Every structure is written in C-alpha cells, then in structure tokens.
Amino acid sequence: MRLAEPLDQASGLRRLFAPEPAFQALGVIGPDSRLTASACAGLALGLGRRGHRVMVMDETRPPNNVAALLGVMPRHGLADAPVRGLVSVLRQANDGLVLLAAQNGSNILAAWSEHQLLDMTDDWRARADAPEWFLLNGGDGVLRHHSLATTANLRVLVLPGKRASLADAYAAMKAAQAAWAGNHWLVLVVGAEAGQALSLFTALSETAQRFLGLTPILLGCIASEPTGGKPAPLEALLVDLLSDAGGRQVEADRINFEQYWQRMWLYSRLAAETASKR
C-alpha cells in the first residue's frame, strides 16, 4: 500500500530532512475485550516505567477499555483532532503514557481529507515528541469492524487460558490477517499456568501455520485473570521480551509516526470504499 504523498514542497522538505526516530506500532487484539484491554494497559504501563514514551489508541468502549482500567475519562478524542490538534485531545494517563480515545476510529479517519491529516501531524511535530511505542487496543473489534489495530505489523494476540477460547482467538487472528497481512505475531496467554499456556499456544500455532502460513511466538503467560478493574499484573520479563521483539521489528519495518498515520488513513479510506461497494 502506497503512503500518502505530501501536498506541498515545504511539507515534503520537512519530512525529508527530519530525523526518523525509533518508533514501533503494536496492535493488541483478542476475543475477550476485557482481557485484551487489561493486557494492553499492562504492557503500556510496563514500557512507560522503563522510560519509553508510550501512546495508547483506545478503540474500545468502556467499561472494557484501557481508559476505564487506568481510571481516566477522556473529554475529547480522535474525532476532535482535526479542530483541536492531536496533542490537545490526548489524555495524560501516567508518567510517559498518554491515551487517545478512538472508538469507531476507522470510520472517523475515513471521513478526513488528506489536508486534515497532514495539518494534524504537522501540529504534532511542532508541539510534541513522537512516541516510541504506539499501542492500539483493538479488543475484539477485529471480529466486527475494521480495527486500526490490524495496521500494526507487530501484533499481540491475547489468548484466554481456556481451550474453549481457541476457536475465537484463531478467528480474531484470521480476521486481522485478512484486513492487513502481518507476519509478526506474539501470543500472550491470560489465565493459565505455564504448562496449560504452552499447550494452548501450541494448538493455536499449529492451526495458524497450517491455514494462515503464520508462525506466532509465545510472549508468555499470566497465571491469573485481572480482578478489581485493574490492568493485568505483567512480569517485567514479558515487557523486556516485548521490547526486544519491537526493537528487532523497527529495523525490519522502518516507518515514522507521521507515516503511520498516513497508513491508518489510507487503510480506513480503502475499508470505507470496500464497504460502500457491498
């Protein structure tokens, strides 16, 4: 898919000579929106505690979304960004962690003009540093609509620790692949001990290899499901493994923050065109 071209010479020169920071987009999806949001929040907090600049795009609605888990209530969201600017609609959620409310994000982006998109990213360039990690909480939305989380080439599939959830987890993976092909899948099993988690992952992996040509990697497991409306209690090792995987993927998939917005915009426009032809 071709990235959008700048509309004027000055805009093009700014992009040509600007340094390209390390940037990694991560789509977090799964068949259970509650567990997926919890895992996404836990990963974002873990990366933030290590000094990374982290932005979370929250595509799901409360109560099963990242904002609710972090105890914040965004007043504005993605729909307000063309008028207010992207920086102004973000909500500070924790040290180094900002949140962007983006329910129905694909439809919102599809309605923007390219001028609006570039004006918004230019505003961001002038006022803030790009995040090092951009986590997109797609929840179970990939099964129902065009989730922006599928535009990330690096993805975490949150697999509930029950064999009955395998079919739904595979369906989420298959839907994401159909929307945007990506070869880098990590699997986080929630609610299972190590032995059971490995068994579930093996079953999912064999199916993915056979029918999708994918070879997912086991990121790890969380023995107990989160309780009390709090993010999943992720071990430091899991965040380290994610950070290592992201570092390798940055080199394989060079793209900066502004270009990634162009990718999401093009994806949304094409998805809207496809839907209108049905």
PDB file of N, CA and C in Angstrom, residues 46-104:
ATOM      1  N   GLY A  46       4.104  -0.975  31.642  1.00  0.00           N
ATOM      2  CA  GLY A  46       5.425  -1.567  31.781  1.00  0.00           C
ATOM      3  C   GLY A  46       6.462  -0.862  30.920  1.00  0.00           C
ATOM      4  N   LEU A  47       6.084  -0.530  29.690  1.00  0.00           N
ATOM      5  CA  LEU A  47       7.003   0.189  28.807  1.00  0.00           C
ATOM      6  C   LEU A  47       7.257   1.601  29.327  1.00  0.00           C
ATOM      7  N   GLY A  48       6.208   2.232  29.846  1.00  0.00           N
ATOM      8  CA  GLY A  48       6.363   3.569  30.391  1.00  0.00           C
ATOM      9  C   GLY A  48       7.300   3.598  31.585  1.00  0.00           C
ATOM     10  N   ARG A  49       7.228   2.571  32.430  1.00  0.00           N
ATOM     11  CA  ARG A  49       8.106   2.515  33.612  1.00  0.00           C
ATOM     12  C   ARG A  49       9.566   2.346  33.215  1.00  0.00           C
ATOM     13  N   ARG A  50       9.813   1.869  32.008  1.00  0.00           N
ATOM     14  CA  ARG A  50      11.186   1.718  31.528  1.00  0.00           C
ATOM     15  C   ARG A  50      11.683   2.961  30.801  1.00  0.00           C
ATOM     16  N   GLY A  51      10.906   4.017  30.882  1.00  0.00           N
ATOM     17  CA  GLY A  51      11.354   5.279  30.329  1.00  0.00           C
ATOM     18  C   GLY A  51      10.945   5.533  28.894  1.00  0.00           C
ATOM     19  N   HIS A  52      10.115   4.650  28.308  1.00  0.00           N
ATOM     20  CA  HIS A  52       9.671   4.851  26.930  1.00  0.00           C
ATOM     21  C   HIS A  52       8.500   5.840  26.893  1.00  0.00           C
ATOM     22  N   ARG A  53       8.426   6.602  25.811  1.00  0.00           N
ATOM     23  CA  ARG A  53       7.246   7.428  25.550  1.00  0.00           C
ATOM     24  C   ARG A  53       6.207   6.530  24.879  1.00  0.00           C
ATOM     25  N   VAL A  54       5.036   6.431  25.499  1.00  0.00           N
ATOM     26  CA  VAL A  54       4.022   5.475  25.046  1.00  0.00           C
ATOM     27  C   VAL A  54       2.696   6.197  24.800  1.00  0.00           C
ATOM     28  N   MET A  55       2.090   5.904  23.653  1.00  0.00           N
ATOM     29  CA  MET A  55       0.733   6.367  23.368  1.00  0.00           C
ATOM     30  C   MET A  55      -0.151   5.151  23.153  1.00  0.00           C
ATOM     31  N   VAL A  56      -1.341   5.194  23.743  1.00  0.00           N
ATOM     32  CA  VAL A  56      -2.321   4.123  23.552  1.00  0.00           C
ATOM     33  C   VAL A  56      -3.511   4.682  22.790  1.00  0.00           C
ATOM     34  N   MET A  57      -3.828   4.079  21.656  1.00  0.00           N
ATOM     35  CA  MET A  57      -5.058   4.399  20.939  1.00  0.00           C
ATOM     36  C   MET A  57      -6.107   3.393  21.389  1.00  0.00           C
ATOM     37  N   ASP A  58      -7.138   3.883  22.038  1.00  0.00           N
ATOM     38  CA  ASP A  58      -8.140   3.031  22.678  1.00  0.00           C
ATOM     39  C   ASP A  58      -9.378   2.951  21.792  1.00  0.00           C
ATOM     40  N   GLU A  59      -9.498   1.851  21.046  1.00  0.00           N
ATOM     41  CA  GLU A  59     -10.614   1.720  20.100  1.00  0.00           C
ATOM     42  C   GLU A  59     -11.888   1.176  20.739  1.00  0.00           C
ATOM     43  N   THR A  60     -11.799   0.639  21.933  1.00  0.00           N
ATOM     44  CA  THR A  60     -12.963   0.008  22.551  1.00  0.00           C
ATOM     45  C   THR A  60     -13.663   0.962  23.511  1.00  0.00           C
ATOM     46  N   ARG A  61     -14.887   0.616  23.821  1.00  0.00           N
ATOM     47  CA  ARG A  61     -15.715   1.463  24.684  1.00  0.00           C
ATOM     48  C   ARG A  61     -15.661   0.981  26.132  1.00  0.00           C
ATOM     49  N   PRO A  62     -15.925   1.884  27.083  1.00  0.00           N
ATOM     50  CA  PRO A  62     -15.983   1.453  28.484  1.00  0.00           C
ATOM     51  C   PRO A  62     -17.165   0.511  28.686  1.00  0.00           C
ATOM     52  N   PRO A  63     -17.113  -0.366  29.692  1.00  0.00           N
ATOM     53  CA  PRO A  63     -16.078  -0.415  30.732  1.00  0.00           C
ATOM     54  C   PRO A  63     -14.858  -1.262  30.361  1.00  0.00           C
ATOM     55  N   ASN A  64     -14.927  -1.975  29.235  1.00  0.00           N
ATOM     56  CA  ASN A  64     -13.827  -2.880  28.876  1.00  0.00           C
ATOM     57  C   ASN A  64     -12.832  -2.193  27.950  1.00  0.00           C
ATOM     58  N   ASN A  65     -12.263  -1.084  28.429  1.00  0.00           N
ATOM     59  CA  ASN A  65     -11.246  -0.417  27.629  1.00  0.00           C
ATOM     60  C   ASN A  65     -10.109   0.072  28.526  1.00  0.00           C
ATOM     61  N   VAL A  66      -9.060   0.580  27.912  1.00  0.00           N
ATOM     62  CA  VAL A  66      -7.869   0.972  28.652  1.00  0.00           C
ATOM     63  C   VAL A  66      -8.148   2.168  29.544  1.00  0.00           C
ATOM     64  N   ALA A  67      -8.927   3.139  29.050  1.00  0.00           N
ATOM     65  CA  ALA A  67      -9.217   4.330  29.839  1.00  0.00           C
ATOM     66  C   ALA A  67      -9.861   3.974  31.175  1.00  0.00           C
ATOM     67  N   ALA A  68     -10.837   3.076  31.145  1.00  0.00           N
ATOM     68  CA  ALA A  68     -11.512   2.677  32.378  1.00  0.00           C
ATOM     69  C   ALA A  68     -10.543   1.985  33.338  1.00  0.00           C
ATOM     70  N   LEU A  69      -9.665   1.146  32.814  1.00  0.00           N
ATOM     71  CA  LEU A  69      -8.716   0.437  33.661  1.00  0.00           C
ATOM     72  C   LEU A  69      -7.716   1.389  34.316  1.00  0.00           C
ATOM     73  N   LEU A  70      -7.347   2.447  33.605  1.00  0.00           N
ATOM     74  CA  LEU A  70      -6.385   3.408  34.145  1.00  0.00           C
ATOM     75  C   LEU A  70      -7.060   4.515  34.955  1.00  0.00           C
ATOM     76  N   GLY A  71      -8.377   4.479  35.010  1.00  0.00           N
ATOM     77  CA  GLY A  71      -9.100   5.450  35.830  1.00  0.00           C
ATOM     78  C   GLY A  71      -9.125   6.847  35.252  1.00  0.00           C
ATOM     79  N   VAL A  72      -9.143   6.961  33.930  1.00  0.00           N
ATOM     80  CA  VAL A  72      -9.213   8.280  33.304  1.00  0.00           C
ATOM     81  C   VAL A  72     -10.472   8.361  32.448  1.00  0.00           C
ATOM     82  N   MET A  73     -10.948   9.594  32.251  1.00  0.00           N
ATOM     83  CA  MET A  73     -12.155   9.810  31.460  1.00  0.00           C
ATOM     84  C   MET A  73     -11.854  10.890  30.418  1.00  0.00           C
ATOM     85  N   PRO A  74     -11.446  10.498  29.215  1.00  0.00           N
ATOM     86  CA  PRO A  74     -11.110  11.488  28.187  1.00  0.00           C
ATOM     87  C   PRO A  74     -12.317  12.357  27.811  1.00  0.00           C
ATOM     88  N   ARG A  75     -12.108  13.668  27.761  1.00  0.00           N
ATOM     89  CA  ARG A  75     -13.179  14.588  27.351  1.00  0.00           C
ATOM     90  C   ARG A  75     -13.247  14.708  25.839  1.00  0.00           C
ATOM     91  N   HIS A  76     -12.117  14.484  25.181  1.00  0.00           N
ATOM     92  CA  HIS A  76     -12.053  14.601  23.734  1.00  0.00           C
ATOM     93  C   HIS A  76     -11.395  13.344  23.177  1.00  0.00           C
ATOM     94  N   GLY A  77     -11.500  13.194  21.869  1.00  0.00           N
ATOM     95  CA  GLY A  77     -10.921  12.008  21.257  1.00  0.00           C
ATOM     96  C   GLY A  77     -10.512  12.270  19.822  1.00  0.00           C
ATOM     97  N   LEU A  78     -10.306  11.201  19.081  1.00  0.00           N
ATOM     98  CA  LEU A  78      -9.825  11.296  17.710  1.00  0.00           C
ATOM     99  C   LEU A  78     -10.727  12.162  16.844  1.00  0.00           C
ATOM    100  N   ALA A  79     -12.038  12.106  17.052  1.00  0.00           N
ATOM    101  CA  ALA A  79     -12.969  12.878  16.230  1.00  0.00           C
ATOM    102  C   ALA A  79     -12.726  14.380  16.356  1.00  0.00           C
ATOM    103  N   ASP A  80     -12.142  14.821  17.471  1.00  0.00           N
ATOM    104  CA  ASP A  80     -11.912  16.246  17.702  1.00  0.00           C
ATOM    105  C   ASP A  80     -10.541  16.710  17.218  1.00  0.00           C
ATOM    106  N   ALA A  81      -9.692  15.777  16.791  1.00  0.00           N
ATOM    107  CA  ALA A  81      -8.303  16.109  16.471  1.00  0.00           C
ATOM    108  C   ALA A  81      -8.134  17.100  15.323  1.00  0.00           C
ATOM    109  N   PRO A  82      -8.923  17.027  14.232  1.00  0.00           N
ATOM    110  CA  PRO A  82      -8.719  17.999  13.149  1.00  0.00           C
ATOM    111  C   PRO A  82      -8.916  19.445  13.588  1.00  0.00           C
ATOM    112  N   VAL A  83      -9.808  19.690  14.551  1.00  0.00           N
ATOM    113  CA  VAL A  83     -10.080  21.052  15.015  1.00  0.00           C
ATOM    114  C   VAL A  83      -9.150  21.449  16.151  1.00  0.00           C
ATOM    115  N   ARG A  84      -8.973  20.574  17.132  1.00  0.00           N
ATOM    116  CA  ARG A  84      -8.203  20.897  18.320  1.00  0.00           C
ATOM    117  C   ARG A  84      -6.724  20.573  18.192  1.00  0.00           C
ATOM    118  N   GLY A  85      -6.366  19.684  17.276  1.00  0.00           N
ATOM    119  CA  GLY A  85      -4.992  19.209  17.187  1.00  0.00           C
ATOM    120  C   GLY A  85      -4.831  17.927  17.992  1.00  0.00           C
ATOM    121  N   LEU A  86      -3.949  17.063  17.538  1.00  0.00           N
ATOM    122  CA  LEU A  86      -3.785  15.768  18.187  1.00  0.00           C
ATOM    123  C   LEU A  86      -3.297  15.905  19.622  1.00  0.00           C
ATOM    124  N   VAL A  87      -2.359  16.824  19.865  1.00  0.00           N
ATOM    125  CA  VAL A  87      -1.816  16.988  21.214  1.00  0.00           C
ATOM    126  C   VAL A  87      -2.914  17.366  22.198  1.00  0.00           C
ATOM    127  N   SER A  88      -3.855  18.207  21.760  1.00  0.00           N
ATOM    128  CA  SER A  88      -4.885  18.718  22.660  1.00  0.00           C
ATOM    129  C   SER A  88      -5.937  17.687  23.038  1.00  0.00           C
ATOM    130  N   VAL A  89      -6.080  16.624  22.253  1.00  0.00           N
ATOM    131  CA  VAL A  89      -7.114  15.636  22.564  1.00  0.00           C
ATOM    132  C   VAL A  89      -6.561  14.432  23.318  1.00  0.00           C
ATOM    133  N   LEU A  90      -5.256  14.414  23.555  1.00  0.00           N
ATOM    134  CA  LEU A  90      -4.676  13.322  24.327  1.00  0.00           C
ATOM    135  C   LEU A  90      -4.949  13.517  25.809  1.00  0.00           C
ATOM    136  N   ARG A  91      -5.015  12.415  26.525  1.00  0.00           N
ATOM    137  CA  ARG A  91      -5.218  12.472  27.974  1.00  0.00           C
ATOM    138  C   ARG A  91      -4.012  11.824  28.653  1.00  0.00           C
ATOM    139  N   GLN A  92      -3.368  12.583  29.543  1.00  0.00           N
ATOM    140  CA  GLN A  92      -2.250  12.029  30.298  1.00  0.00           C
ATOM    141  C   GLN A  92      -2.780  10.962  31.243  1.00  0.00           C
ATOM    142  N   ALA A  93      -2.252   9.766  31.151  1.00  0.00           N
ATOM    143  CA  ALA A  93      -2.750   8.661  31.968  1.00  0.00           C
ATOM    144  C   ALA A  93      -1.752   8.228  33.023  1.00  0.00           C
ATOM    145  N   ASN A  94      -0.460   8.440  32.772  1.00  0.00           N
ATOM    146  CA  ASN A  94       0.587   8.024  33.698  1.00  0.00           C
ATOM    147  C   ASN A  94       1.875   8.659  33.215  1.00  0.00           C
ATOM    148  N   ASP A  95       2.930   8.540  34.009  1.00  0.00           N
ATOM    149  CA  ASP A  95       4.216   9.081  33.575  1.00  0.00           C
ATOM    150  C   ASP A  95       4.647   8.425  32.271  1.00  0.00           C
ATOM    151  N   GLY A  96       4.842   9.238  31.254  1.00  0.00           N
ATOM    152  CA  GLY A  96       5.287   8.717  29.970  1.00  0.00           C
ATOM    153  C   GLY A  96       4.212   8.044  29.152  1.00  0.00           C
ATOM    154  N   LEU A  97       2.952   8.058  29.619  1.00  0.00           N
ATOM    155  CA  LEU A  97       1.862   7.346  28.943  1.00  0.00           C
ATOM    156  C   LEU A  97       0.705   8.298  28.681  1.00  0.00           C
ATOM    157  N   VAL A  98       0.323   8.425  27.404  1.00  0.00           N
ATOM    158  CA  VAL A  98      -0.833   9.241  27.039  1.00  0.00           C
ATOM    159  C   VAL A  98      -1.843   8.371  26.315  1.00  0.00           C
ATOM    160  N   LEU A  99      -3.107   8.789  26.408  1.00  0.00           N
ATOM    161  CA  LEU A  99      -4.214   7.981  25.899  1.00  0.00           C
ATOM    162  C   LEU A  99      -4.995   8.776  24.855  1.00  0.00           C
ATOM    163  N   LEU A 100      -5.354   8.108  23.768  1.00  0.00           N
ATOM    164  CA  LEU A 100      -6.181   8.701  22.731  1.00  0.00           C
ATOM    165  C   LEU A 100      -7.452   7.883  22.592  1.00  0.00           C
ATOM    166  N   ALA A 101      -8.589   8.477  22.926  1.00  0.00           N
ATOM    167  CA  ALA A 101      -9.876   7.803  22.762  1.00  0.00           C
ATOM    168  C   ALA A 101     -10.214   7.759  21.280  1.00  0.00           C
ATOM    169  N   ALA A 102     -10.421   6.572  20.744  1.00  0.00           N
ATOM    170  CA  ALA A 102     -10.609   6.436  19.293  1.00  0.00           C
ATOM    171  C   ALA A 102     -11.658   5.391  18.961  1.00  0.00           C
ATOM    172  N   GLN A 103     -12.782   5.398  19.689  1.00  0.00           N
ATOM    173  CA  GLN A 103     -13.858   4.487  19.348  1.00  0.00           C
ATOM    174  C   GLN A 103     -14.354   4.814  17.934  1.00  0.00           C
ATOM    175  N   ASN A 104     -14.603   3.782  17.159  1.00  0.00           N
ATOM    176  CA  ASN A 104     -15.027   3.954  15.768  1.00  0.00           C
ATOM    177  C   ASN A 104     -13.955   4.685  14.961  1.00  0.00           C
TER     178      ASN A 104
END
